[in-house]
XYZ file of C-alpha atoms in Angstrom:
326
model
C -37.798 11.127 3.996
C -37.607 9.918 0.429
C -34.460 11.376 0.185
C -33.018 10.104 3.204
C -33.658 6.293 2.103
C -32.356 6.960 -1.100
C -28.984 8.398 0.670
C -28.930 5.060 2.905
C -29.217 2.379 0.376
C -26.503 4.597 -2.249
C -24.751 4.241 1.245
C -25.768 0.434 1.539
C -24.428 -0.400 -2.046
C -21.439 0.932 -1.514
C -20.395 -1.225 1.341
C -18.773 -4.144 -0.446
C -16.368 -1.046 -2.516
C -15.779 0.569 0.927
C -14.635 -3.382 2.474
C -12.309 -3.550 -0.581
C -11.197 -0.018 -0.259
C -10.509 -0.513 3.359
C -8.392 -3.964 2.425
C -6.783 -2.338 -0.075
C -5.648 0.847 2.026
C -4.631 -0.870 5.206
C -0.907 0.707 4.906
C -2.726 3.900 5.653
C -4.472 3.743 9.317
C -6.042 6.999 9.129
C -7.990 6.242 5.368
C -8.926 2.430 6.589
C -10.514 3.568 10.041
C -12.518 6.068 8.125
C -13.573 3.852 5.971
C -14.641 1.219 8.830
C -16.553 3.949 10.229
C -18.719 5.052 7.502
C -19.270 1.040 7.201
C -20.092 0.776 11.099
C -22.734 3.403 10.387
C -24.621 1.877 8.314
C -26.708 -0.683 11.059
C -27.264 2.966 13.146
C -28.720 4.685 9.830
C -30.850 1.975 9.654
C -32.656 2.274 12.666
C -32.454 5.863 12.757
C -34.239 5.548 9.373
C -36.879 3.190 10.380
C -38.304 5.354 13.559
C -38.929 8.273 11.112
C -41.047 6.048 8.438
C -43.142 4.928 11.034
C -43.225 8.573 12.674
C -43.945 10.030 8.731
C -46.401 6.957 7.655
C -48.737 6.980 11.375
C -48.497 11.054 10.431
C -50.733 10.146 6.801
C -52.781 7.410 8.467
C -51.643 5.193 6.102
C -51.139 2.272 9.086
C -52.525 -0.763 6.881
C -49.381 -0.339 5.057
C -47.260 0.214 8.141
C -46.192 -3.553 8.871
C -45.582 -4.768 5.369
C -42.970 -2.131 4.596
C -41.475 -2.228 8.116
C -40.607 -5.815 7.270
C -38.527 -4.287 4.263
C -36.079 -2.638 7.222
C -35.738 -5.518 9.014
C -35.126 -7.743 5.945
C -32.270 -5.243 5.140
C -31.253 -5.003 9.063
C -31.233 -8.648 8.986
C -28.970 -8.613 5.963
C -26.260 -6.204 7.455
C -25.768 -8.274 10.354
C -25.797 -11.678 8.344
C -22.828 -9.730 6.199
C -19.091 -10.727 5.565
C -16.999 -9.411 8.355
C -13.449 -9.424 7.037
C -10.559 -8.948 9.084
C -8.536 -5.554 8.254
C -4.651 -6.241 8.961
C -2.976 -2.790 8.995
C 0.592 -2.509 9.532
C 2.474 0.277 10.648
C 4.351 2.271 8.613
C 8.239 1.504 10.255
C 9.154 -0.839 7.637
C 12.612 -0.007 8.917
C 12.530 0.016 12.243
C 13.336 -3.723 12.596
C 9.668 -5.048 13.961
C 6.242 -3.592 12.753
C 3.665 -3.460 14.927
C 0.310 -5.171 13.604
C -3.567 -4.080 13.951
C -6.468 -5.866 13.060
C -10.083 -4.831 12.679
C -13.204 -5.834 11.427
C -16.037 -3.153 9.635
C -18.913 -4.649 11.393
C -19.112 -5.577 15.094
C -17.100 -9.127 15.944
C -17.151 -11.241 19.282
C -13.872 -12.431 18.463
C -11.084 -12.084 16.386
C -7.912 -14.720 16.081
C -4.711 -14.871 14.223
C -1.848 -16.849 13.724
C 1.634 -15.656 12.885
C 3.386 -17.658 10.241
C 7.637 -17.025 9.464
C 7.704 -17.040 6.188
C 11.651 -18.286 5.869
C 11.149 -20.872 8.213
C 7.880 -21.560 8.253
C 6.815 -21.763 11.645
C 3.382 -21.036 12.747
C 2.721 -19.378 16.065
C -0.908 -19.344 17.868
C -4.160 -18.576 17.334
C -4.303 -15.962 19.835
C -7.384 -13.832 20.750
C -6.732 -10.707 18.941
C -7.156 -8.156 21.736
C -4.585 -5.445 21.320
C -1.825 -4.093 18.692
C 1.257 -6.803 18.520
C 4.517 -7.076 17.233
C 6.416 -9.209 14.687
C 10.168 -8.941 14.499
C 10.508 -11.793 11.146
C 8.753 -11.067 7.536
C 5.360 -13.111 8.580
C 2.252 -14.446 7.012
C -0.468 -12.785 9.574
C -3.512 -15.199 8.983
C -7.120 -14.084 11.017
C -10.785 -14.595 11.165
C -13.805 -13.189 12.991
C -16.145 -14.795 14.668
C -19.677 -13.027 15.083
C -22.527 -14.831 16.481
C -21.249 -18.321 16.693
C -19.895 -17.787 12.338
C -16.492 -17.413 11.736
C -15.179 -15.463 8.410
C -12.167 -16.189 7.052
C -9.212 -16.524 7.481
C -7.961 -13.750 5.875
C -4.202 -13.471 5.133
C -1.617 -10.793 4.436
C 2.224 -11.344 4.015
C 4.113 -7.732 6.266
C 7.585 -7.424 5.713
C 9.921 -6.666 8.281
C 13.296 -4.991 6.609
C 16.697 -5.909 8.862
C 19.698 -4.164 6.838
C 21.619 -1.032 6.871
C 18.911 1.332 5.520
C 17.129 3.452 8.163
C 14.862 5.236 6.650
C 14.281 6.438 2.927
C 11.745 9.454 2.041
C 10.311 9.911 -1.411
C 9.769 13.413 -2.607
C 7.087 11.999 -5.554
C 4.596 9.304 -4.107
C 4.686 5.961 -6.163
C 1.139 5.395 -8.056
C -1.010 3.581 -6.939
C -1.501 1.118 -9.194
C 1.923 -0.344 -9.514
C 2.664 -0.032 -5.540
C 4.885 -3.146 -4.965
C 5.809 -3.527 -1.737
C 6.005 -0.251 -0.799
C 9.706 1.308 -0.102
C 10.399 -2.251 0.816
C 10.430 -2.945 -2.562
C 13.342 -0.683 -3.081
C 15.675 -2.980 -0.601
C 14.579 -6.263 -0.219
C 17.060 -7.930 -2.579
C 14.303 -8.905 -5.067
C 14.859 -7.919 -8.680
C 11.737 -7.102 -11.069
C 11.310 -8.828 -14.435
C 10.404 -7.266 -17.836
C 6.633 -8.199 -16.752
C 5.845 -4.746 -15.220
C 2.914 -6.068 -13.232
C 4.756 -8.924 -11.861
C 4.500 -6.761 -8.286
C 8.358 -5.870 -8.327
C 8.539 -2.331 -9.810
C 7.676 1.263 -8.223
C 5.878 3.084 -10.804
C 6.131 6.559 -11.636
C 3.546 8.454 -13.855
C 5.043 11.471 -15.416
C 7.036 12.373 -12.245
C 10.649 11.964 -11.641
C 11.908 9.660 -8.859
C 13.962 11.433 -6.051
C 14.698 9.209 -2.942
C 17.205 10.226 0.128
C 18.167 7.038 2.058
C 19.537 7.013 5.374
C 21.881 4.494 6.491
C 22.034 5.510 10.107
C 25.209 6.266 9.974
C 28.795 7.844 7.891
C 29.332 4.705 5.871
C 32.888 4.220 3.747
C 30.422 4.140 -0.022
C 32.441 2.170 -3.133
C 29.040 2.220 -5.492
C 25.788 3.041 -5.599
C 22.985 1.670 -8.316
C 19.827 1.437 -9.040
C 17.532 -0.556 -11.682
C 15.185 0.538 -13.888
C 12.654 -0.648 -16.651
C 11.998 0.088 -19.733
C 8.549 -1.850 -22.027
C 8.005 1.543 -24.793
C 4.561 -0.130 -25.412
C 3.007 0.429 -22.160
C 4.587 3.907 -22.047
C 7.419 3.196 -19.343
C 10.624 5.113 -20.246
C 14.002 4.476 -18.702
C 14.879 7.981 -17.096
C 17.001 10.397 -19.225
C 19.987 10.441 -16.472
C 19.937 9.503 -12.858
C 22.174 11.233 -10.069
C 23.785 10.334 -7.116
C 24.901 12.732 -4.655
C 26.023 12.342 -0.644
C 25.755 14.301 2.536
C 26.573 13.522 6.323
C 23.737 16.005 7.555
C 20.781 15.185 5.027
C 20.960 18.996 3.781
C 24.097 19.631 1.953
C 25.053 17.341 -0.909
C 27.669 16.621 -2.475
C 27.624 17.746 -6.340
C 25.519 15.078 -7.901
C 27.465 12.044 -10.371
C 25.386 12.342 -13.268
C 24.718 8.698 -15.032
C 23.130 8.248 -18.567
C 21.241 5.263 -19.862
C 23.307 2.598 -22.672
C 19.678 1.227 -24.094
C 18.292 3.128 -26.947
C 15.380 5.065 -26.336
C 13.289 2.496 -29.025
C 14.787 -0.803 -27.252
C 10.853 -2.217 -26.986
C 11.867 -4.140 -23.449
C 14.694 -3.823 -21.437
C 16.438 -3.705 -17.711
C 19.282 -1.124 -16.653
C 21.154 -0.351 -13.567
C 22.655 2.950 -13.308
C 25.478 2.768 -11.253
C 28.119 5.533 -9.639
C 31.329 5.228 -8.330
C 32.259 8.031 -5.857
C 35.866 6.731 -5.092
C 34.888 5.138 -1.475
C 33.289 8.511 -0.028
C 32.210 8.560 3.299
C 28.401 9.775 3.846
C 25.500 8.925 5.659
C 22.918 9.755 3.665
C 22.808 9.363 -0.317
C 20.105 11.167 -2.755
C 19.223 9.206 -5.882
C 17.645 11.487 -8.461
C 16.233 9.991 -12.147
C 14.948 12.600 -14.385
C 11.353 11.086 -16.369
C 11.277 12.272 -19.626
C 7.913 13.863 -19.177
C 5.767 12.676 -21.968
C 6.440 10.438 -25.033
C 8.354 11.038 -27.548
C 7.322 11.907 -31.036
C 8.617 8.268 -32.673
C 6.189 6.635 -30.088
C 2.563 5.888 -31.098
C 1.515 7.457 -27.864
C 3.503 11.128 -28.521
C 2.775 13.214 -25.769
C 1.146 11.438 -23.216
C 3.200 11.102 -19.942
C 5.786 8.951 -19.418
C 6.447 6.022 -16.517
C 9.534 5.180 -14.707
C 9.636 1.935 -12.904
C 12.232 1.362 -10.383
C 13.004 -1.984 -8.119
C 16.049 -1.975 -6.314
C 18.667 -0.279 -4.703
C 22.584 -1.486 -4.524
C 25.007 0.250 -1.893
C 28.307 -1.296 -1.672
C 30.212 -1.318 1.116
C 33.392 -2.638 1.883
C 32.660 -5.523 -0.260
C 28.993 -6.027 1.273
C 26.050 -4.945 -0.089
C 22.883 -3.820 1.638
């Protein structure tokens, strides 16, 4: 038994880390609603937990005691249901489908849950409406909610979800980015936004020790004058330009045309700088274009750091066509 209420309140103490977790991971559906449900547990433990002390404590005759620690569980009962119930807004994961569709959940029980849906170029607010089933946004939106459990209302909580409208269909990674330096997802890669030399500014894709490889589809064979991408480069916080980036093309996603091998122009030492790699492949037509940047691996030996692995941070990619860009 000992060990049991032990496991519940190392359980219990880790609720406010599993809420943040579950906040933090709501661009992955399947990690968030495992999350909510170990959270959701926790009021069920508790009773579960309570009918075997009184089963284990009337077993030792011990009943003078019974009452006093019984008040205990329903002190920390209490407590669980008197907790924080943030609202979890999970977005698909069709950033480039034109619309994302938009879920929202809470870890604990709620009676209600509203949202509005703010456009964030024009700034036009739409609702509240009574949360009661996945919806769809078809703008880049500010989704603002709150729950409301027994008469309280938390919140509001807010999350901006980008909806992407260009030419891009789809782009796979073969490396994930880190965690840490996440951005905006692949979003980040197209929305037109260019990072600064502040690596956390929330701009760049980092990379640690792995080389960037991305295959973007533009959903159709496109007349291609240029392709580039940027890159950045701050040698004290160990991010590296790449040592050469390539650009090769296909119509069919599996054969590709020989790659155009680019180098960087900043020396290796610059302390803080921004490059675009760019190829020209003389107006080819292609649907789909791989963009390859080779991480050095690990610093090198001038750096104070030799040896440990290198980052590559990447922001934005350029595809001209036709005059246009995407």
């Amino acid at each position: 038994f000992a060990l049991k209420r032990v496991k519940f309140l190392s359980v219990k103490e880790k609720t406010e880390s599993l809420l943040k977790t579950a906040i933090a991971q709501a661009d992955n559906p399947g990690k968030t609603n495992l999350y909510l449900s170990n959270i959701k547990g926790l009021e069920s433990d508790l009773g579960i937990l309570k009918k075997e002390y009184i089963r284990l404590w009337n077993i030792e005759n011990r009943k003078w005691w019974l009452d006093r620690n019984l008040r205990k569980y329903d002190k920390l009962l209490s407590g669980l249901k008197k907790a924080e119930n943030p609202v979890v807004i999970m977005p698909d994961n069709s950033t480039f489908s034109g619309s994302r569709r938009i879920y929202l959940k809470t870890p604990l029980p709620a009676d209600k849950i509203r949202y509005f849906v703010k456009e964030l170029k024009t700034g036009k607010i739409n609702g509240p409406f009574d949360y009661t089933s996945p919806f769809l946004i078809t703008k880049t939106s500010e989704i603002s909610a709150e729950s409301v459990k027994r008469g309280k209302v938390f919140g509001p909580f807010k999350r901006n979800v980008y909806v992407y409208n260009g030419r891009v269909k789809n782009i796979v990674l073969k490396n994930m980015y880190s965690s840490k330096y996440p951005a905006l997802g692949l979003f980040t890669l197209v929305d037109g936004k260019r990072g600064s030399r502040n690596f956390r500014d929330g701009k760049w894709l980092g990379f640690f020790g792995e080389d960037f490889e991305a295959v973007i589809d533009l959903g159709k064979s496109t007349r291609i004058k240029n392709v580039s991408i940027g890159f950045l480069q701050q040698t004290g916080p160990w991010i590296m330009l790449p040592l050469w980036v390539e650009f090769s093309f296909s119509d069919d996603s599996v054969s590709f045309s020989s790659p155009i091998r680019v180098y960087p122009k900043t020396d290796a030492k610059a302390e803080s700088a921004i490059e675009d790699f760019t190829a020209d492949p003389g107006e080819i037509k292609a649907r789909y274009l791989k963009i390859y940047a080779k991480n050095r691996g690990v610093l090198p030996k001038w750096h104070p750091s030799a040896g440990s692995r290198a980052w590559i941070f990447t922001d934005e990619i350029f595809v001209g066509i036709q005059d246009q860009k995407l």
